[in-house]
PDB file of C-alpha atoms and ligand atoms in Angstrom:
ATOM      1  CA  MET B   7       0.000   0.000   0.000  1.00 57.00           C
ATOM      2  CA  ASN B   8       1.337   3.444  -0.931  1.00 66.00           C
ATOM      3  CA  MET B   9       1.680   5.734   2.110  1.00 71.00           C
ATOM      4  CA  PRO B  10       0.851   9.390   1.397  1.00 82.00           C
ATOM      5  CA  VAL B  11       3.955  11.607   1.303  1.00 95.00           C
ATOM      6  CA  ASP B  12       4.254  14.009   4.268  1.00 97.00           C
ATOM      7  CA  GLN B  13       3.293  17.527   3.202  1.00 98.00           C
ATOM      8  CA  TYR B  14       5.150  20.713   4.129  1.00 98.00           C
ATOM      9  CA  ALA B  15       4.891  24.265   2.796  1.00 98.00           C
ATOM     10  CA  VAL B  16       6.066  27.828   3.154  1.00 98.00           C
ATOM     11  CA  PHE B  17       3.402  30.516   3.512  1.00 98.00           C
ATOM     12  CA  GLY B  18       4.176  34.176   2.903  1.00 96.00           C
ATOM     13  CA  HIS B  19       3.403  37.185   0.743  1.00 96.00           C
ATOM     14  CA  PRO B  20       5.033  37.702  -1.701  1.00 92.00           C
ATOM     15  CA  ILE B  21       6.313  34.152  -2.096  1.00 95.00           C
ATOM     16  CA  ASN B  22       7.229  33.682  -5.766  1.00 89.00           C
ATOM     17  CA  HIS B  23      10.994  34.099  -5.200  1.00 88.00           C
ATOM     18  CA  SER B  24      11.100  31.850  -2.133  1.00 94.00           C
ATOM     19  CA  LYS B  25      14.081  29.504  -2.037  1.00 96.00           C
ATOM     20  CA  SER B  26      12.554  27.370   0.731  1.00 97.00           C
ATOM     21  CA  PRO B  27      11.002  24.655  -1.523  1.00 98.00           C
ATOM     22  CA  ARG B  28      14.369  24.227  -3.227  1.00 97.00           C
ATOM     23  CA  ILE B  29      16.276  24.075   0.082  1.00 98.00           C
ATOM     24  CA  HIS B  30      13.921  21.563   1.742  1.00 98.00           C
ATOM     25  CA  THR B  31      13.754  19.373  -1.356  1.00 98.00           C
ATOM     26  CA  GLU B  32      17.584  19.262  -1.396  1.00 97.00           C
ATOM     27  CA  PHE B  33      17.602  18.412   2.335  1.00 98.00           C
ATOM     28  CA  ALA B  34      15.112  15.587   1.723  1.00 98.00           C
ATOM     29  CA  HIS B  35      17.242  14.091  -1.087  1.00 97.00           C
ATOM     30  CA  GLN B  36      20.359  14.370   0.991  1.00 97.00           C
ATOM     31  CA  THR B  37      18.848  12.641   4.031  1.00 98.00           C
ATOM     32  CA  GLY B  38      16.679  10.113   2.147  1.00 97.00           C
ATOM     33  CA  GLN B  39      13.456  11.538   3.568  1.00 97.00           C
ATOM     34  CA  SER B  40      10.256  11.365   1.570  1.00 96.00           C
ATOM     35  CA  ILE B  41       8.469  14.725   1.794  1.00 97.00           C
ATOM     36  CA  GLU B  42       6.719  17.206  -0.451  1.00 98.00           C
ATOM     37  CA  TYR B  43       7.355  20.917   0.166  1.00 98.00           C
ATOM     38  CA  THR B  44       5.508  23.653  -1.711  1.00 98.00           C
ATOM     39  CA  ALA B  45       5.173  27.448  -1.577  1.00 98.00           C
ATOM     40  CA  LEU B  46       1.821  29.169  -1.171  1.00 98.00           C
ATOM     41  CA  ASP B  47       1.118  32.879  -1.523  1.00 98.00           C
ATOM     42  CA  VAL B  48      -0.815  33.723   1.639  1.00 98.00           C
ATOM     43  CA  PRO B  49      -1.487  37.337   2.631  1.00 97.00           C
ATOM     44  CA  ALA B  50      -2.069  38.011   6.339  1.00 97.00           C
ATOM     45  CA  THR B  51      -5.840  38.234   5.843  1.00 98.00           C
ATOM     46  CA  ASP B  52      -5.992  34.612   4.609  1.00 98.00           C
ATOM     47  CA  PHE B  53      -3.487  33.080   6.987  1.00 98.00           C
ATOM     48  CA  GLN B  54      -5.820  31.580   9.580  1.00 98.00           C
ATOM     49  CA  LYS B  55      -8.093  30.053   6.938  1.00 98.00           C
ATOM     50  CA  GLU B  56      -5.166  28.582   4.965  1.00 98.00           C
ATOM     51  CA  LEU B  57      -3.474  27.281   8.113  1.00 98.00           C
ATOM     52  CA  ILE B  58      -6.639  25.406   9.137  1.00 97.00           C
ATOM     53  CA  ARG B  59      -7.077  24.055   5.615  1.00 97.00           C
ATOM     54  CA  PHE B  60      -3.488  22.826   5.513  1.00 98.00           C
ATOM     55  CA  ALA B  61      -3.832  21.133   8.926  1.00 97.00           C
ATOM     56  CA  VAL B  62      -7.190  19.507   8.076  1.00 96.00           C
ATOM     57  CA  ASN B  63      -5.665  18.132   4.858  1.00 95.00           C
ATOM     58  CA  GLY B  64      -3.000  16.363   6.926  1.00 95.00           C
ATOM     59  CA  GLY B  65      -0.104  18.840   6.419  1.00 98.00           C
ATOM     60  CA  LYS B  66       2.777  18.161   8.831  1.00 98.00           C
ATOM     61  CA  GLY B  67       4.634  21.449   8.991  1.00 98.00           C
ATOM     62  CA  LEU B  68       4.878  25.007   7.744  1.00 98.00           C
ATOM     63  CA  SER B  69       7.515  27.662   7.349  1.00 98.00           C
ATOM     64  CA  CYS B  70       6.135  31.182   7.831  1.00 97.00           C
ATOM     65  CA  THR B  71       7.804  34.196   6.349  1.00 94.00           C
ATOM     66  CA  VAL B  72       7.057  37.905   5.876  1.00 90.00           C
ATOM     67  CA  PRO B  73       4.465  39.174   6.837  1.00 92.00           C
ATOM     68  CA  LEU B  74       3.123  36.190   8.822  1.00 96.00           C
ATOM     69  CA  LYS B  75       5.609  35.528  11.634  1.00 95.00           C
ATOM     70  CA  GLU B  76       3.882  37.584  14.342  1.00 94.00           C
ATOM     71  CA  LEU B  77       0.484  36.251  13.317  1.00 97.00           C
ATOM     72  CA  ALA B  78       1.821  32.676  13.379  1.00 97.00           C
ATOM     73  CA  TRP B  79       2.924  33.306  16.949  1.00 97.00           C
ATOM     74  CA  GLN B  80      -0.583  34.478  17.849  1.00 97.00           C
ATOM     75  CA  LEU B  81      -2.257  31.503  16.181  1.00 97.00           C
ATOM     76  CA  SER B  82      -0.007  28.763  17.620  1.00 98.00           C
ATOM     77  CA  ASN B  83      -1.623  26.616  20.345  1.00 97.00           C
ATOM     78  CA  GLU B  84       1.754  25.973  21.945  1.00 98.00           C
ATOM     79  CA  LYS B  85       5.055  27.755  21.491  1.00 98.00           C
ATOM     80  CA  SER B  86       8.727  27.202  22.267  1.00 97.00           C
ATOM     81  CA  GLU B  87      10.388  29.566  24.724  1.00 94.00           C
ATOM     82  CA  ARG B  88      12.522  31.106  21.993  1.00 93.00           C
ATOM     83  CA  ALA B  89       9.420  31.794  19.864  1.00 96.00           C
ATOM     84  CA  ASP B  90       7.717  33.372  22.844  1.00 94.00           C
ATOM     85  CA  ARG B  91      10.635  35.681  23.541  1.00 91.00           C
ATOM     86  CA  ALA B  92      10.786  36.697  19.875  1.00 92.00           C
ATOM     87  CA  LYS B  93       6.964  36.987  19.721  1.00 93.00           C
ATOM     88  CA  ALA B  94       7.364  35.511  16.254  1.00 94.00           C
ATOM     89  CA  VAL B  95       7.067  32.011  14.765  1.00 96.00           C
ATOM     90  CA  ASN B  96       8.798  30.903  11.556  1.00 97.00           C
ATOM     91  CA  THR B  97       8.342  27.111  11.952  1.00 98.00           C
ATOM     92  CA  ILE B  98       5.040  25.381  12.645  1.00 98.00           C
ATOM     93  CA  SER B  99       4.638  21.680  13.410  1.00 98.00           C
ATOM     94  CA  ILE B 100       1.170  20.167  13.209  1.00 98.00           C
ATOM     95  CA  GLY B 101       0.465  17.345  15.645  1.00 96.00           C
ATOM     96  CA  GLU B 102      -1.695  14.237  15.061  1.00 92.00           C
ATOM     97  CA  ASP B 103      -4.429  16.052  17.006  1.00 92.00           C
ATOM     98  CA  ARG B 104      -3.918  19.038  14.623  1.00 93.00           C
ATOM     99  CA  LYS B 105      -2.513  21.145  17.434  1.00 96.00           C
ATOM    100  CA  ILE B 106      -0.298  23.952  16.112  1.00 97.00           C
ATOM    101  CA  PHE B 107       3.142  24.111  17.689  1.00 98.00           C
ATOM    102  CA  GLY B 108       5.128  27.287  16.908  1.00 98.00           C
ATOM    103  CA  ASP B 109       8.900  27.600  17.051  1.00 98.00           C
ATOM    104  CA  ASN B 110      11.451  30.129  15.850  1.00 97.00           C
ATOM    105  CA  THR B 111      14.666  28.970  14.188  1.00 97.00           C
ATOM    106  CA  ASP B 112      15.855  32.363  12.895  1.00 96.00           C
ATOM    107  CA  GLY B 113      18.155  33.097  15.841  1.00 96.00           C
ATOM    108  CA  VAL B 114      19.816  29.685  15.719  1.00 97.00           C
ATOM    109  CA  GLY B 115      20.136  30.011  11.940  1.00 98.00           C
ATOM    110  CA  LEU B 116      21.898  33.362  12.183  1.00 98.00           C
ATOM    111  CA  LEU B 117      24.238  32.172  14.930  1.00 98.00           C
ATOM    112  CA  ARG B 118      25.225  29.007  13.057  1.00 98.00           C
ATOM    113  CA  ASP B 119      25.979  31.017   9.947  1.00 98.00           C
ATOM    114  CA  LEU B 120      28.004  33.604  11.868  1.00 98.00           C
ATOM    115  CA  THR B 121      29.927  31.292  14.157  1.00 97.00           C
ATOM    116  CA  ILE B 122      30.287  28.003  12.240  1.00 97.00           C
ATOM    117  CA  ASN B 123      30.176  29.023   8.575  1.00 98.00           C
ATOM    118  CA  LEU B 124      31.876  32.419   8.825  1.00 98.00           C
ATOM    119  CA  GLY B 125      34.047  31.759  11.880  1.00 97.00           C
ATOM    120  CA  ILE B 126      32.952  34.923  13.725  1.00 97.00           C
ATOM    121  CA  SER B 127      32.959  34.560  17.494  1.00 97.00           C
ATOM    122  CA  ILE B 128      30.579  37.153  18.972  1.00 97.00           C
ATOM    123  CA  ASN B 129      31.911  36.897  22.493  1.00 96.00           C
ATOM    124  CA  ASN B 130      33.692  40.161  23.396  1.00 95.00           C
ATOM    125  CA  LEU B 131      32.810  41.944  20.133  1.00 98.00           C
ATOM    126  CA  ASN B 132      31.247  45.384  19.890  1.00 98.00           C
ATOM    127  CA  VAL B 133      28.019  44.588  18.063  1.00 98.00           C
ATOM    128  CA  LEU B 134      25.691  47.027  16.305  1.00 98.00           C
ATOM    129  CA  LEU B 135      22.217  45.874  15.294  1.00 98.00           C
ATOM    130  CA  LEU B 136      20.382  48.050  12.769  1.00 98.00           C
ATOM    131  CA  GLY B 137      16.583  48.067  12.929  1.00 97.00           C
ATOM    132  CA  ALA B 138      14.025  47.414  15.649  1.00 96.00           C
ATOM    133  CA  GLY B 139      11.330  45.471  13.781  1.00 91.00           C
ATOM    134  CA  GLY B 140      10.389  41.809  13.615  1.00 86.00           C
ATOM    135  CA  ALA B 141      13.707  40.687  12.147  1.00 90.00           C
ATOM    136  CA  SER B 142      15.670  42.199  15.073  1.00 93.00           C
ATOM    137  CA  ARG B 143      13.340  40.785  17.680  1.00 90.00           C
ATOM    138  CA  GLY B 144      14.137  37.187  16.649  1.00 90.00           C
ATOM    139  CA  ILE B 145      17.912  37.511  16.976  1.00 94.00           C
ATOM    140  CA  ILE B 146      18.558  39.690  20.039  1.00 95.00           C
ATOM    141  CA  GLU B 147      18.373  36.902  22.615  1.00 94.00           C
ATOM    142  CA  PRO B 148      20.745  34.498  20.840  1.00 94.00           C
ATOM    143  CA  LEU B 149      23.180  37.354  20.181  1.00 97.00           C
ATOM    144  CA  LEU B 150      23.155  38.452  23.831  1.00 97.00           C
ATOM    145  CA  ASN B 151      23.653  34.848  24.952  1.00 95.00           C
ATOM    146  CA  GLU B 152      27.037  34.928  23.187  1.00 96.00           C
ATOM    147  CA  ARG B 153      28.089  37.743  25.560  1.00 97.00           C
ATOM    148  CA  PRO B 154      29.257  40.501  23.239  1.00 98.00           C
ATOM    149  CA  ARG B 155      31.352  43.229  24.902  1.00 97.00           C
ATOM    150  CA  ARG B 156      28.765  45.823  23.920  1.00 98.00           C
ATOM    151  CA  MET B 157      25.512  45.710  22.011  1.00 98.00           C
ATOM    152  CA  VAL B 158      23.757  48.722  20.482  1.00 98.00           C
ATOM    153  CA  ILE B 159      20.462  48.813  18.577  1.00 98.00           C
ATOM    154  CA  ALA B 160      20.173  51.741  16.202  1.00 98.00           C
ATOM    155  CA  ASN B 161      16.857  52.610  14.639  1.00 98.00           C
ATOM    156  CA  ARG B 162      15.296  55.446  12.668  1.00 97.00           C
ATOM    157  CA  THR B 163      12.538  55.593  15.277  1.00 98.00           C
ATOM    158  CA  LEU B 164      14.379  55.703  18.607  1.00 98.00           C
ATOM    159  CA  ASP B 165      11.285  54.728  20.556  1.00 98.00           C
ATOM    160  CA  LYS B 166      11.144  51.257  19.036  1.00 97.00           C
ATOM    161  CA  ALA B 167      14.828  50.599  19.735  1.00 98.00           C
ATOM    162  CA  GLU B 168      14.364  51.696  23.353  1.00 98.00           C
ATOM    163  CA  LYS B 169      11.389  49.384  23.801  1.00 96.00           C
ATOM    164  CA  LEU B 170      13.317  46.400  22.428  1.00 95.00           C
ATOM    165  CA  ALA B 171      16.354  47.195  24.580  1.00 97.00           C
ATOM    166  CA  MET B 172      14.113  47.288  27.663  1.00 96.00           C
ATOM    167  CA  GLU B 173      12.361  44.063  26.743  1.00 93.00           C
ATOM    168  CA  PHE B 174      15.614  42.083  26.531  1.00 94.00           C
ATOM    169  CA  SER B 175      17.465  43.864  29.344  1.00 94.00           C
ATOM    170  CA  ALA B 176      17.177  40.844  31.660  1.00 94.00           C
ATOM    171  CA  ILE B 177      19.316  38.799  29.262  1.00 93.00           C
ATOM    172  CA  GLY B 178      22.064  41.380  28.738  1.00 94.00           C
ATOM    173  CA  SER B 179      22.733  45.055  28.366  1.00 92.00           C
ATOM    174  CA  ILE B 180      21.662  46.789  25.134  1.00 96.00           C
ATOM    175  CA  GLU B 181      21.878  50.490  24.340  1.00 98.00           C
ATOM    176  CA  ALA B 182      19.359  52.132  22.004  1.00 98.00           C
ATOM    177  CA  MET B 183      20.403  54.940  19.642  1.00 98.00           C
ATOM    178  CA  GLU B 184      19.403  56.903  16.606  1.00 97.00           C
ATOM    179  CA  PHE B 185      21.668  56.597  13.565  1.00 98.00           C
ATOM    180  CA  HIS B 186      23.240  60.054  13.867  1.00 96.00           C
ATOM    181  CA  ALA B 187      24.253  59.290  17.475  1.00 97.00           C
ATOM    182  CA  LEU B 188      26.606  56.619  16.101  1.00 98.00           C
ATOM    183  CA  THR B 189      29.056  59.288  14.933  1.00 97.00           C
ATOM    184  CA  GLY B 190      32.412  58.677  16.589  1.00 96.00           C
ATOM    185  CA  GLN B 191      31.546  55.129  17.688  1.00 96.00           C
ATOM    186  CA  SER B 192      32.825  51.994  16.001  1.00 97.00           C
ATOM    187  CA  PHE B 193      31.880  48.325  15.983  1.00 98.00           C
ATOM    188  CA  ASP B 194      33.420  44.955  15.111  1.00 98.00           C
ATOM    189  CA  LEU B 195      30.200  43.429  13.801  1.00 98.00           C
ATOM    190  CA  ILE B 196      27.269  45.274  12.213  1.00 98.00           C
ATOM    191  CA  LEU B 197      24.073  43.366  11.479  1.00 98.00           C
ATOM    192  CA  ASN B 198      21.441  44.897   9.229  1.00 98.00           C
ATOM    193  CA  ALA B 199      17.956  43.802  10.293  1.00 97.00           C
ATOM    194  CA  THR B 200      16.147  46.781   8.759  1.00 96.00           C
ATOM    195  CA  SER B 201      13.950  46.242   5.728  1.00 92.00           C
ATOM    196  CA  ALA B 202      15.931  48.963   3.892  1.00 92.00           C
ATOM    197  CA  SER B 203      17.695  46.423   1.634  1.00 86.00           C
ATOM    198  CA  LEU B 204      14.369  45.262   0.233  1.00 83.00           C
ATOM    199  CA  SER B 205      13.943  48.673  -1.392  1.00 89.00           C
ATOM    200  CA  GLY B 206      17.632  49.074  -2.287  1.00 90.00           C
ATOM    201  CA  ASP B 207      18.193  51.589   0.532  1.00 94.00           C
ATOM    202  CA  LEU B 208      20.980  51.880   3.058  1.00 96.00           C
ATOM    203  CA  PRO B 209      20.493  52.940   6.689  1.00 97.00           C
ATOM    204  CA  PRO B 210      22.297  56.285   7.206  1.00 96.00           C
ATOM    205  CA  LEU B 211      25.499  55.054   8.848  1.00 97.00           C
ATOM    206  CA  PRO B 212      28.197  57.615   9.657  1.00 96.00           C
ATOM    207  CA  ASP B 213      31.680  56.971   8.194  1.00 94.00           C
ATOM    208  CA  GLY B 214      33.912  55.019  10.529  1.00 96.00           C
ATOM    209  CA  THR B 215      31.100  53.013  12.136  1.00 98.00           C
ATOM    210  CA  LEU B 216      32.862  49.757  11.178  1.00 98.00           C
ATOM    211  CA  ASN B 217      36.202  48.940  12.791  1.00 97.00           C
ATOM    212  CA  ALA B 218      38.966  48.065  10.315  1.00 93.00           C
ATOM    213  CA  GLY B 219      38.708  44.355   9.544  1.00 93.00           C
ATOM    214  CA  GLY B 220      35.239  44.115  11.086  1.00 97.00           C
ATOM    215  CA  ALA B 221      32.282  42.179   9.671  1.00 98.00           C
ATOM    216  CA  CYS B 222      28.977  43.213   8.100  1.00 98.00           C
ATOM    217  CA  TYR B 223      25.990  40.883   7.866  1.00 98.00           C
ATOM    218  CA  ASP B 224      22.729  41.701   6.092  1.00 98.00           C
ATOM    219  CA  LEU B 225      19.813  39.495   7.189  1.00 96.00           C
ATOM    220  CA  ALA B 226      18.188  40.211   3.828  1.00 94.00           C
ATOM    221  CA  TYR B 227      19.425  38.709   0.572  1.00 91.00           C
ATOM    222  CA  GLY B 228      18.841  39.258  -3.090  1.00 89.00           C
ATOM    223  CA  LYS B 229      20.066  38.380  -6.543  1.00 89.00           C
ATOM    224  CA  GLN B 230      22.818  40.971  -6.169  1.00 91.00           C
ATOM    225  CA  PRO B 231      24.830  42.150  -3.171  1.00 94.00           C
ATOM    226  CA  THR B 232      22.606  44.446  -1.084  1.00 95.00           C
ATOM    227  CA  ALA B 233      23.386  48.142  -0.570  1.00 96.00           C
ATOM    228  CA  PHE B 234      24.517  47.274   2.962  1.00 98.00           C
ATOM    229  CA  VAL B 235      26.837  44.460   1.801  1.00 97.00           C
ATOM    230  CA  ARG B 236      28.395  46.939  -0.636  1.00 97.00           C
ATOM    231  CA  TRP B 237      28.723  49.538   2.122  1.00 97.00           C
ATOM    232  CA  GLY B 238      30.585  46.938   4.201  1.00 98.00           C
ATOM    233  CA  GLU B 239      32.969  46.215   1.323  1.00 97.00           C
ATOM    234  CA  ARG B 240      33.619  49.944   0.829  1.00 96.00           C
ATOM    235  CA  SER B 241      34.183  50.348   4.570  1.00 97.00           C
ATOM    236  CA  GLY B 242      36.978  47.754   4.663  1.00 96.00           C
ATOM    237  CA  ALA B 243      35.050  44.805   6.133  1.00 98.00           C
ATOM    238  CA  ARG B 244      36.935  41.499   6.315  1.00 97.00           C
ATOM    239  CA  THR B 245      33.594  39.782   5.749  1.00 98.00           C
ATOM    240  CA  SER B 246      30.508  41.424   4.234  1.00 98.00           C
ATOM    241  CA  VAL B 247      27.741  38.991   3.371  1.00 97.00           C
ATOM    242  CA  ASP B 248      23.988  38.707   3.027  1.00 97.00           C
ATOM    243  CA  GLY B 249      21.577  36.314   4.726  1.00 97.00           C
ATOM    244  CA  ILE B 250      21.640  33.326   2.341  1.00 97.00           C
ATOM    245  CA  GLY B 251      23.556  31.299   4.921  1.00 98.00           C
ATOM    246  CA  MET B 252      21.047  32.194   7.643  1.00 98.00           C
ATOM    247  CA  LEU B 253      18.178  31.211   5.341  1.00 98.00           C
ATOM    248  CA  VAL B 254      19.659  27.756   4.805  1.00 98.00           C
ATOM    249  CA  GLU B 255      20.593  27.312   8.478  1.00 98.00           C
ATOM    250  CA  GLN B 256      17.138  28.280   9.798  1.00 98.00           C
ATOM    251  CA  ALA B 257      15.637  25.848   7.265  1.00 98.00           C
ATOM    252  CA  ALA B 258      17.981  23.078   8.452  1.00 98.00           C
ATOM    253  CA  GLU B 259      16.839  23.616  12.042  1.00 98.00           C
ATOM    254  CA  ALA B 260      13.185  23.474  10.906  1.00 98.00           C
ATOM    255  CA  PHE B 261      13.909  20.264   8.967  1.00 98.00           C
ATOM    256  CA  TYR B 262      15.460  18.802  12.118  1.00 98.00           C
ATOM    257  CA  ILE B 263      12.373  19.730  14.174  1.00 98.00           C
ATOM    258  CA  TRP B 264      10.078  18.069  11.623  1.00 98.00           C
ATOM    259  CA  ARG B 265      12.116  15.018  10.616  1.00 98.00           C
ATOM    260  CA  GLY B 266      14.528  14.441  13.532  1.00 98.00           C
ATOM    261  CA  ILE B 267      17.506  14.417  11.189  1.00 98.00           C
ATOM    262  CA  ARG B 268      20.009  17.230  10.631  1.00 97.00           C
ATOM    263  CA  PRO B 269      20.875  17.922   6.982  1.00 98.00           C
ATOM    264  CA  GLN B 270      24.249  19.259   5.873  1.00 98.00           C
ATOM    265  CA  THR B 271      23.999  22.951   5.041  1.00 98.00           C
ATOM    266  CA  HIS B 272      27.330  23.639   3.340  1.00 97.00           C
ATOM    267  CA  PRO B 273      26.543  22.008  -0.023  1.00 97.00           C
ATOM    268  CA  ILE B 274      23.259  23.941  -0.328  1.00 97.00           C
ATOM    269  CA  ILE B 275      24.751  27.304   0.626  1.00 97.00           C
ATOM    270  CA  GLU B 276      27.461  26.735  -1.974  1.00 97.00           C
ATOM    271  CA  LEU B 277      24.909  25.671  -4.573  1.00 96.00           C
ATOM    272  CA  LEU B 278      22.721  28.760  -4.028  1.00 96.00           C
ATOM    273  CA  ASN B 279      25.741  31.086  -4.106  1.00 94.00           C
ATOM    274  CA  ALA B 280      27.066  29.453  -7.286  1.00 94.00           C
ATOM    275  CA  GLU B 281      23.669  29.765  -8.988  1.00 92.00           C
ATOM    276  CA  ARG B 282      23.459  33.394  -8.008  1.00 91.00           C
ATOM    277  CA  MET B 283      26.936  34.089  -9.336  1.00 89.00           C
ATOM    278  CA  SER B 284      26.134  32.438 -12.636  1.00 90.00           C
ATOM    279  CA  GLU B 285      22.889  34.466 -12.976  1.00 85.00           C
ATOM    280  CA  LEU B 286      24.830  37.666 -12.252  1.00 83.00           C
ATOM    281  CA  ASN B 287      27.481  36.803 -14.841  1.00 85.00           C
ATOM    282  CA  LYS B 288      24.794  36.067 -17.400  1.00 83.00           C
ATOM    283  CA  GLY B 289      23.281  39.485 -16.627  1.00 70.00           C
ATOM    284  CA  THR B 290      26.525  41.340 -17.262  1.00 54.00           C
ATOM    285  CA  ASP B 291      27.044  39.559 -20.618  1.00 45.00           C
ATOM    286  CA  ILE B 292      23.871  41.047 -22.026  1.00 38.00           C
TER     287      ILE B 292
HETATM  288  P1  ATR P  24      10.704  43.377   9.723  1.00 52.65           P
HETATM  289  O1  ATR P  24       9.690  42.405  10.235  1.00 52.65           O
HETATM  290  O2  ATR P  24      11.297  43.011   8.392  1.00 52.65           O
HETATM  291  O3  ATR P  24      11.752  43.744  10.730  1.00 52.65           O
HETATM  292  P2  ATR P  24       9.326  45.822  10.322  1.00 52.65           P
HETATM  293  O4  ATR P  24       8.846  45.254  11.599  1.00 52.65           O
HETATM  294  O5  ATR P  24       8.408  46.640   9.484  1.00 52.65           O
HETATM  295  O6  ATR P  24       9.855  44.695   9.365  1.00 52.65           O
HETATM  296  O7  ATR P  24      10.641  46.668  10.635  1.00 52.65           O
HETATM  297  C1  ATR P  24      11.379  47.291   9.634  1.00 52.65           C
HETATM  298  C2  ATR P  24      12.632  47.904  10.260  1.00 52.65           C
HETATM  299  O8  ATR P  24      13.437  48.487   9.217  1.00 52.65           O
HETATM  300  C3  ATR P  24      12.333  49.045  11.230  1.00 52.65           C
HETATM  301  O9  ATR P  24      13.336  49.071  12.212  1.00 52.65           O
HETATM  302  C4  ATR P  24      12.423  50.273  10.307  1.00 52.65           C
HETATM  303  O10 ATR P  24      12.704  51.481  10.991  1.00 52.65           O
HETATM  304  P3  ATR P  24      11.517  52.304  11.733  1.00 52.65           P
HETATM  305  O11 ATR P  24      11.173  51.526  12.967  1.00 52.65           O
HETATM  306  O12 ATR P  24      12.087  53.624  12.036  1.00 52.65           O
HETATM  307  O13 ATR P  24      10.384  52.338  10.739  1.00 52.65           O
HETATM  308  C5  ATR P  24      13.602  49.879   9.457  1.00 52.65           C
HETATM  309  N1  ATR P  24      13.693  50.551   8.154  1.00 52.65           N
HETATM  310  C6  ATR P  24      12.893  50.369   7.082  1.00 52.65           C
HETATM  311  N2  ATR P  24      13.330  51.106   6.022  1.00 52.65           N
HETATM  312  C7  ATR P  24      14.428  51.782   6.449  1.00 52.65           C
HETATM  313  C8  ATR P  24      15.350  52.702   5.838  1.00 52.65           C
HETATM  314  N3  ATR P  24      15.203  53.080   4.557  1.00 52.65           N
HETATM  315  N4  ATR P  24      16.372  53.178   6.581  1.00 52.65           N
HETATM  316  C9  ATR P  24      16.518  52.796   7.874  1.00 52.65           C
HETATM  317  N5  ATR P  24      15.692  51.934   8.505  1.00 52.65           N
HETATM  318  C10 ATR P  24      14.668  51.425   7.810  1.00 52.65           C
END
């Protein structure tokens, strides 16, 4: 008798450029798991309805991306501690009883990419986090757990940075600042968690904000290096990269939660980077 293949999906809006189906299908091949993983365009207004439909049809797990992570947190019946602290869910597991369990693998994904793939040890670094929205919220706790020497959140709207700093103050000390207040201060690691890259913009960083030989990491990614990755290169960063590695690492953690087996991430990160490079080269030939 043929057993039905376990169903997984990513929900988000927009979703047409999502790399998640590709990544999870590669993980499944690599680990010999039989799953089907699709992408569905789900705006926030349809999320609850689509989530119920997916669960009723026997779906086993979901990845949630922009703009659904906060809503996924609200709709989960049970949540992991890390999802609760982030107030955001990017990985849903659906139990036999159709209970929705929400987790958040973004923080782990970022840390694995930074520490294992890029060899950056956060302990004792001066760290600057740009942005105080949903993307920042998911990574503050894991960053603080690494015990940086100093951590600053800079945001266009100071209020939001101050609120976040307060919220996580029990885990470690964070200072909140506006961008112009960064003049004269310098950092070893700058993480861009603003949504500026999505519109090709760059947060207004004063010259000298990056220490010589420091590292820049953009949580966003695109077909081309983001404005922030380019800024890092111009500013003399030793490493200036976008969030492709984090995307693959957070997916690997989700795959582990669902299937109990940890896929290798290196081959997929290399594959995605090589594909991107070849697309870029094709573009310049035209
Ligand atoms: P996300 O869930 O992607 O974090 P969000 O919650 O809307 O999205 O937060 C977007 C973040 O990017 C905010 O910190 C926003 O700054 P404000 O709080 O001042 O709005 C920041 N942001 C967006 N565009 C920006 C730009 N062009 N320059 C600097 N910061 C920007």
